[in-house]
Short mmCIF file of C-alpha atoms in Angstrom, two decimals:
data_model
loop_
_atom_site.label_atom_id
_atom_site.label_comp_id
_atom_site.label_asym_id
_atom_site.label_seq_id
_atom_site.Cartn_x
_atom_site.Cartn_y
_atom_site.Cartn_z
CA MET A 16 115.20 174.71 -85.82
CA GLN A 17 112.53 177.42 -86.61
CA ASP A 18 113.30 181.08 -85.48
CA PRO A 19 111.13 182.85 -82.98
CA PHE A 20 108.02 184.60 -84.39
CA ASP A 21 105.08 186.91 -83.25
CA ILE A 22 101.49 185.84 -83.56
CA LEU A 23 98.49 188.04 -82.75
CA VAL A 24 95.53 186.18 -80.86
CA ASN A 25 92.33 188.27 -79.85
CA GLY A 26 94.30 191.38 -80.09
CA ILE A 27 97.35 189.99 -77.67
CA VAL A 28 100.73 189.74 -79.12
CA TYR A 29 102.51 186.41 -78.24
CA SER A 30 106.26 185.56 -78.84
CA VAL A 31 106.76 182.17 -79.98
CA PHE A 32 110.13 180.37 -79.19
CA PRO A 33 109.93 176.84 -80.82
CA GLU A 34 112.00 174.35 -79.04
CA GLU A 35 111.98 170.30 -79.52
CA ASP A 36 109.35 168.72 -81.47
CA ASN A 37 105.89 170.44 -81.19
CA VAL A 38 107.09 172.35 -77.91
CA TYR A 39 107.01 176.04 -77.76
CA THR A 40 107.89 178.49 -75.03
CA ILE A 41 105.22 181.52 -75.14
CA PHE A 42 105.66 185.04 -73.97
CA LYS A 43 102.33 187.03 -73.59
CA ALA A 44 102.89 190.66 -73.93
CA GLY A 45 106.58 190.40 -72.81
CA ASN A 46 106.16 188.14 -69.91
CA GLU A 47 106.52 184.29 -69.99
CA PHE A 48 103.27 182.68 -70.47
CA GLY A 49 104.70 179.11 -70.32
CA LYS A 50 105.42 175.96 -72.44
CA ILE A 51 102.78 174.53 -74.72
CA GLU A 52 102.88 171.25 -76.66
CA LYS A 53 100.87 170.02 -79.66
CA ASP A 54 98.74 167.16 -78.69
CA THR A 55 96.51 166.86 -81.85
CA ASP A 56 95.49 169.17 -84.74
CA ASN A 57 93.27 171.26 -82.71
CA VAL A 58 94.38 170.38 -79.02
CA TRP A 59 97.35 171.97 -77.34
CA LEU A 60 98.38 171.26 -73.83
CA MET A 61 100.24 173.56 -71.21
CA LEU A 62 103.28 172.09 -69.81
CA HIS A 63 103.62 172.10 -65.90
CA PRO A 64 106.24 174.85 -65.14
CA GLU A 65 108.43 172.60 -62.95
CA THR A 66 108.01 169.22 -64.29
CA GLU A 67 107.17 170.26 -67.84
CA THR A 68 104.52 167.34 -68.01
CA PRO A 69 101.43 168.03 -69.92
CA MET A 70 98.46 169.35 -68.09
CA PHE A 71 95.34 167.88 -69.44
CA ASN A 72 92.77 170.84 -68.86
CA ASN A 73 90.78 172.32 -71.41
CA ASN A 74 92.39 175.59 -72.05
CA THR A 75 90.80 177.80 -74.86
CA GLU A 76 93.59 180.41 -74.89
CA VAL A 77 96.32 177.68 -75.07
CA ASP A 78 94.23 176.08 -78.02
CA ALA A 79 93.90 179.45 -79.85
CA ILE A 80 97.67 180.11 -79.62
CA GLY A 81 98.38 176.66 -80.97
CA GLN A 82 95.90 177.21 -83.81
CA ALA A 83 97.74 180.51 -84.66
CA ILE A 84 101.07 178.64 -84.60
CA ASN A 85 99.58 176.15 -87.10
CA ASN A 86 98.40 178.72 -89.44
CA TYR A 87 101.71 180.71 -89.00
CA VAL A 88 103.59 181.21 -92.47
CA PRO A 89 107.20 182.35 -92.04
CA GLU A 90 108.25 185.31 -94.28
CA GLU A 91 110.58 184.34 -97.03
CA GLU A 92 114.11 185.72 -96.61
CA ASP A 93 115.55 188.05 -99.19
CA ASN A 94 118.52 186.16 -100.99
CA ASP A 95 119.52 189.11 -103.21
CA ASP A 96 123.07 188.43 -102.28
CA ASP A 97 123.33 185.24 -104.32
CA PHE A 98 122.91 187.21 -107.56
CA GLU A 99 125.77 189.59 -107.09
#
């Protein structure tokens, strides 16, 4: 599973915690924002907080967060210990 990471969207830091396939728990400025799920390459859906079913409303903030997740490239880890 992928490690949690931070993204910056419109000057706001979001912490992203990957869960199962294409589902992420998002924290906005330290507070839980909710869970989002990838629907298509450009469309992301917020999950209902109680039922975790997709809510089909057009949310530009969720789409922007999703696009930043798509564009995120994890930093490579230093494996200097392998050469000792």
